Coordinates of C-alpha atoms and ligand atoms in Angstrom, one line a residue:
X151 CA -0.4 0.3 5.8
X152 CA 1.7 -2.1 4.1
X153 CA 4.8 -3.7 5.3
X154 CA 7.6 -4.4 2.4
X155 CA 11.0 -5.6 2.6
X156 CA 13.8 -5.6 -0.3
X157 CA 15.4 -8.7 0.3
X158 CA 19.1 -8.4 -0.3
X159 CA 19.0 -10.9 -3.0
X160 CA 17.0 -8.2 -5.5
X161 CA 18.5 -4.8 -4.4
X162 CA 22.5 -6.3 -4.6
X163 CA 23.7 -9.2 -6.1
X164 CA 24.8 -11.4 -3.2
X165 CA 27.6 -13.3 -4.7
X166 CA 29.6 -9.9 -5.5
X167 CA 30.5 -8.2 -2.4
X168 CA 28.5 -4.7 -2.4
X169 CA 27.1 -4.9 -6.3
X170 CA 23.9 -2.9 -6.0
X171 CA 21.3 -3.2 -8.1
X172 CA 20.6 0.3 -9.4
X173 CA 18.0 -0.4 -12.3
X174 CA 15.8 -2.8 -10.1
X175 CA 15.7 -0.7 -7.3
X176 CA 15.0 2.2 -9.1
X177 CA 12.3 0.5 -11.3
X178 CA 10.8 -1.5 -7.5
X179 CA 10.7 2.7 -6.4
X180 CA 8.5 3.4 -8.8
X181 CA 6.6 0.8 -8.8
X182 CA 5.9 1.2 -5.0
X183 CA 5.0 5.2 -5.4
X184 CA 2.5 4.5 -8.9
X185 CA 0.6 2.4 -6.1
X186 CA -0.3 5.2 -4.0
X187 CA -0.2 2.7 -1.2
X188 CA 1.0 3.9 2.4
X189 CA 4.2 1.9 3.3
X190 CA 6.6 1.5 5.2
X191 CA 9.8 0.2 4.3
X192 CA 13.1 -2.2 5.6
X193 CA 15.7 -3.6 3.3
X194 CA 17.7 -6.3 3.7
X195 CA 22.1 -6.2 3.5
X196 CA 22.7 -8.7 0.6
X197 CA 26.4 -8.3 -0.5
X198 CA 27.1 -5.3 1.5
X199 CA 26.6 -7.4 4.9
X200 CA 26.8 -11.2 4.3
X201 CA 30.0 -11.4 2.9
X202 CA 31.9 -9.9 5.4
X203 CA 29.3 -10.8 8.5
X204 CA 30.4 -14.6 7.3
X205 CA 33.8 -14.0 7.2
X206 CA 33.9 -12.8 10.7
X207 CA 30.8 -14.4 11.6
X208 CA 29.2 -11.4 13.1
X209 CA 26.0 -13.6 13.6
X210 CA 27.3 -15.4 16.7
X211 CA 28.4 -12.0 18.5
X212 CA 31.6 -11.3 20.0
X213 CA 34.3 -14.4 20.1
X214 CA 37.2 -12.9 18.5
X215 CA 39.2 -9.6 18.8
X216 CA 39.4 -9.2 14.9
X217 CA 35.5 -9.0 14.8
X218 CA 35.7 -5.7 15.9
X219 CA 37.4 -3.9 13.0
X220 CA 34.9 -6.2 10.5
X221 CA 31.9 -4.5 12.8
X222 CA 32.7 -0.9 11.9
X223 CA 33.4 -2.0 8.4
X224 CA 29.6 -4.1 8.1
X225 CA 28.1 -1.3 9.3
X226 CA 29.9 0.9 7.3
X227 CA 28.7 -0.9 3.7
X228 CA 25.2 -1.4 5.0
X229 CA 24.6 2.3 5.4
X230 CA 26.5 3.0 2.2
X231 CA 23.8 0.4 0.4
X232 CA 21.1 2.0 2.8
X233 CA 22.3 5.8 1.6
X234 CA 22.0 4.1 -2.2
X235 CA 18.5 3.2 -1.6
X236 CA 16.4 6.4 0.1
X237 CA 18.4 8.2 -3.1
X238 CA 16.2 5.8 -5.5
X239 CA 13.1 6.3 -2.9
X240 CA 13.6 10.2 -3.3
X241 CA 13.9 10.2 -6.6
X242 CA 10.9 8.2 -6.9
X243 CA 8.9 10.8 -4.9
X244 CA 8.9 9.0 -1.8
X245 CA 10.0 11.3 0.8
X246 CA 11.8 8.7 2.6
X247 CA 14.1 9.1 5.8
X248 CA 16.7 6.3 7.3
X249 CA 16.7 5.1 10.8
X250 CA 19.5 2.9 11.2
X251 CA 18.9 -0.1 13.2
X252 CA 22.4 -0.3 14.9
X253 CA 22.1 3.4 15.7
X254 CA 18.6 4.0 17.0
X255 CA 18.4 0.2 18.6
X256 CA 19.8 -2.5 21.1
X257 CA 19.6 -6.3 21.3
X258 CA 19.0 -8.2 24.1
X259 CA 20.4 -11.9 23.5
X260 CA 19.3 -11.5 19.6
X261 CA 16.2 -10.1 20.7
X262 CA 15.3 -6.6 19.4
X263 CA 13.3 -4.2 21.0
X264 CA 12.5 -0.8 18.6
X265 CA 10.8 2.2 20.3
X266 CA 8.1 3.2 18.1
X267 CA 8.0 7.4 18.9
X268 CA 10.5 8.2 16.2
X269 CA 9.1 6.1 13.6
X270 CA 5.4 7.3 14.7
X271 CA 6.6 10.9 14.4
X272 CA 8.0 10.5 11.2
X273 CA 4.9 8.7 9.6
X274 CA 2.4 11.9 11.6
X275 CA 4.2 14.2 9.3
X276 CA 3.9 11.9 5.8
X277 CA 7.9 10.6 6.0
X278 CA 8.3 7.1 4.9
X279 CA 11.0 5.1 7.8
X280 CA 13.1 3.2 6.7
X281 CA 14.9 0.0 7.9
X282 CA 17.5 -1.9 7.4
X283 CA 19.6 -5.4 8.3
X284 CA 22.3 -3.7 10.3
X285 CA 24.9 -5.0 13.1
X286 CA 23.7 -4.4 16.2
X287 CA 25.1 -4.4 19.7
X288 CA 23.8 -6.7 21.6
X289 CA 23.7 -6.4 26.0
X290 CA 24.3 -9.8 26.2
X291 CA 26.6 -10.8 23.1
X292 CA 28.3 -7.9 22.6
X293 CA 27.2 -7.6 18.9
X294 CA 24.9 -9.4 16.8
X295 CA 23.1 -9.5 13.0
X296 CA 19.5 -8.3 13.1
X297 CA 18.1 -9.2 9.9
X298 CA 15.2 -7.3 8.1
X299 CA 12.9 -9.6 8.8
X300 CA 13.7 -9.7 12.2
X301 CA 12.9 -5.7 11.9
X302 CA 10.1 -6.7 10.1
X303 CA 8.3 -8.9 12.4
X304 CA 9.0 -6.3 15.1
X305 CA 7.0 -3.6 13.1
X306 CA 4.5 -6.2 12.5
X307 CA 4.0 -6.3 16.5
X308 CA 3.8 -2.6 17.0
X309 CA 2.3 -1.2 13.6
X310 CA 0.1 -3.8 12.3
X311 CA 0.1 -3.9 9.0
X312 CA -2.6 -5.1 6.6
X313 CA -0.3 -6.4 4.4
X314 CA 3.9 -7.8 4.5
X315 CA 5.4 -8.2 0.9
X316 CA 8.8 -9.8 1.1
X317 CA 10.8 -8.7 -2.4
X318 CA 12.8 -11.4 -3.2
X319 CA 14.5 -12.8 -6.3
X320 CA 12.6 -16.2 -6.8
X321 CA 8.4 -16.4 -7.7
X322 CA 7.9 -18.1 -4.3
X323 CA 8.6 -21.1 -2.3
X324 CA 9.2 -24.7 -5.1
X325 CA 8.5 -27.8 -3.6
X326 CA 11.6 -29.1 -5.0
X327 CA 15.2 -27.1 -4.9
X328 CA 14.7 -25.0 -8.8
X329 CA 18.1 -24.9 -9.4
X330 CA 19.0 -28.7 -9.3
X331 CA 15.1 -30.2 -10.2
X332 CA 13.4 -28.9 -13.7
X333 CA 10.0 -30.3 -12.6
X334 CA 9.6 -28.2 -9.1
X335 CA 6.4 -26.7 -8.5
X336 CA 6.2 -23.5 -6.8
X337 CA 3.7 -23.4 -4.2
X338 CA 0.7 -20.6 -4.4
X339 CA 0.3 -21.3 -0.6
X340 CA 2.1 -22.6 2.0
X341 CA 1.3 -23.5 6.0
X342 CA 2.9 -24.9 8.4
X343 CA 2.1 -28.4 6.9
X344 CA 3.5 -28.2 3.3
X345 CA 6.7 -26.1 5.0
X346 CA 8.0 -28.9 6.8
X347 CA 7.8 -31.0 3.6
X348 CA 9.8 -28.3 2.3
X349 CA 14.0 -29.3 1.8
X350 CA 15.7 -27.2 4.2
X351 CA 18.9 -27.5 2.7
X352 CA 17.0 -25.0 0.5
X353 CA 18.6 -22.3 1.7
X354 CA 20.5 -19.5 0.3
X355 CA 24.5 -19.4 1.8
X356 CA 24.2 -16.7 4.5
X357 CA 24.1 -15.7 8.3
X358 CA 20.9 -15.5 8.6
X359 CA 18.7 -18.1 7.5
X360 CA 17.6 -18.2 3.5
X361 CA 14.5 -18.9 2.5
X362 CA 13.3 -21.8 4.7
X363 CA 13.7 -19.2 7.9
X364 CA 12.0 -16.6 5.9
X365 CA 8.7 -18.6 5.1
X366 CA 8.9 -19.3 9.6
X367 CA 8.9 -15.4 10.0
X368 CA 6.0 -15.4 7.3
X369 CA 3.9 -18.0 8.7
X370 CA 4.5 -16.2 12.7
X371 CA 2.6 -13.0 11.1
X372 CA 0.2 -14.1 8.8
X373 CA -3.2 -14.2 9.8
X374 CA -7.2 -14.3 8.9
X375 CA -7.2 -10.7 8.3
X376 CA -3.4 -10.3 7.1
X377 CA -1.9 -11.4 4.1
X378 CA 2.3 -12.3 4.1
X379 CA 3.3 -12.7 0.8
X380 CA 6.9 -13.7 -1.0
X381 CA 6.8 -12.1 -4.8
X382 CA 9.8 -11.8 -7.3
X383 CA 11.0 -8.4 -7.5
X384 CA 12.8 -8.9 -10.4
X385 CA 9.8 -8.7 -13.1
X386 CA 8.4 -5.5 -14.4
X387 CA 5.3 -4.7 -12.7
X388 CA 5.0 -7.9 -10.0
X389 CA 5.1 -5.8 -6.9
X390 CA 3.1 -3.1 -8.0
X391 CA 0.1 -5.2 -9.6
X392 CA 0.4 -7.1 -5.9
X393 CA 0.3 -3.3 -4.2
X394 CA -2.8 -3.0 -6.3
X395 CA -4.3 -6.2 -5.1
X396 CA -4.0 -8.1 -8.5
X397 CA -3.7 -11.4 -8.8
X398 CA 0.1 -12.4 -9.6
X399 CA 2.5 -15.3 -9.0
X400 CA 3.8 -15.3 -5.6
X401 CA 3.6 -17.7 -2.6
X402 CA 1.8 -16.6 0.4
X403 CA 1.5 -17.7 3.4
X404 CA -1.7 -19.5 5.3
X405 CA -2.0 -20.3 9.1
Ligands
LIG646 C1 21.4 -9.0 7.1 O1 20.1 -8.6 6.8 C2 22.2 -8.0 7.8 C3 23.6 -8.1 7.7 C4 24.2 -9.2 7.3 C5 24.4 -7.0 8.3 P1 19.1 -9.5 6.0 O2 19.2 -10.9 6.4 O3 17.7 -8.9 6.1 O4 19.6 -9.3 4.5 P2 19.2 -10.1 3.2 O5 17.9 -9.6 2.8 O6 19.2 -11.6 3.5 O7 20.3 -9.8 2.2

């Protein structure tokens, strides 16, 4: 089975609150079924859950009474972009079903626990799960973010995966910020090594960690026999030449 999550930064443009975007997602759909690959799927909140999770900054749990109004509302959008998503799955032939994290799940201190059964019962009968960054409520905090990867590296634990494809909006990890230096190289493999040469200013503006925090996640579940790998979701045919084991530009990551 492979692992793959939408990062918010391909499915919604992240510096316009809740712009989805349709054609990609659509196109990433089909390019996920034309593999034939059995997946299972978590997306990521990008303008739908950042924005306002800032604002009221959701990430660091309950502190003021005006959080609480900005809670329903985050959770709200996210299942709005979430509803937007298993529409493009479906029509894509993917019989896909949501399981929203903030209903179906607690936190504990940040931690997240998910009970497998209804995700195992869903797979028995051929139903792709899917996941998303949600706000959660948390037994110790009151509320909290819970990021896709975070749902990610817990499916990791329980469903071991052969494979985790983070769909992003860059090629891979640059040894030099992109944006501000022409010359940065992107890196066809990073370890634990090369990441902490790695700027961590580098990181994209939101509550829950960029790109820096993302390789960490990548590098905590990669292994001899399992391949973690970042690839840009934005060109034709990337992710589904990667779902078919081809060779493309990405940056994956090496223990
Ligand atoms: C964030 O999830 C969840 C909320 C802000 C509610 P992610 O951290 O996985 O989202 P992206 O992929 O960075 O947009």
């Amino acid at each position: 089975m492979i692992l793959i999550k939408l990062g918010g930064s391909v499915i919604t443009d992240k510096k316009e609150y809740k712009r989805f975007n349709k054609e990609v997602v659509s196109r990433l759909c089909r390019e996920i079924k034309d593999s034939e690959k059995d997946v299972m799927i978590v997306h990521g909140a990008g303008s739908f859950g950042h924005v306002l999770a800032k604002e009221f900054e959701l990430q660091k749990g309950r502190i003021r009474d005006d959080q609480t109004d900005a809670v329903a509302r985050v959770s709200r959008d996210v299942r709005e972009l979430n509803n937007l998503i298993i529409k493009e799955l479906i029509d894509a032939g993917i019989p896909a079903v949501s399981i929203p994290t903030g209903a179906c799940f607690i936190m504990n201190d940040n931690e997240l626990h998910i009970d497998p059964k209804v995700m195992q019962m869903y797979i028995s009968i051929g139903i792709v799960p899917v996941m998303f960054g949600d706000v959660v409520t948390d037994t110790k905090k009151g509320f909290g973010i819970c990021s896709g990867d975070r749902i990610i590296k817990c499916l990791a634990d329980i469903f071991s995966p052969d494979k985790i494809i983070f769909v992003s909006d860059i090629d891979g990890i640059y040894d030099r910020d992109p944006k501000i230096s022409r010359d940065a190289k992107l890196i066809a493999e990073v370890n634990e090594e090369i990441l902490e040469q790695i700027p961590s200013e580098m990181t994209v503006d939101d509550v829950t960690g960029g790109v820096h925090a993302k390789m960490r996640t990548m590098l905590d579940m990669c292994s001899d026999s399992r391949d973690c790998i970042l690839v840009n979701g934005t060109v034709d045919g990337r992710l589904n030449s990667l779902l078919k084991g081809m060779d493309v530009v990405c940056t994956r990551a090496r223990k």
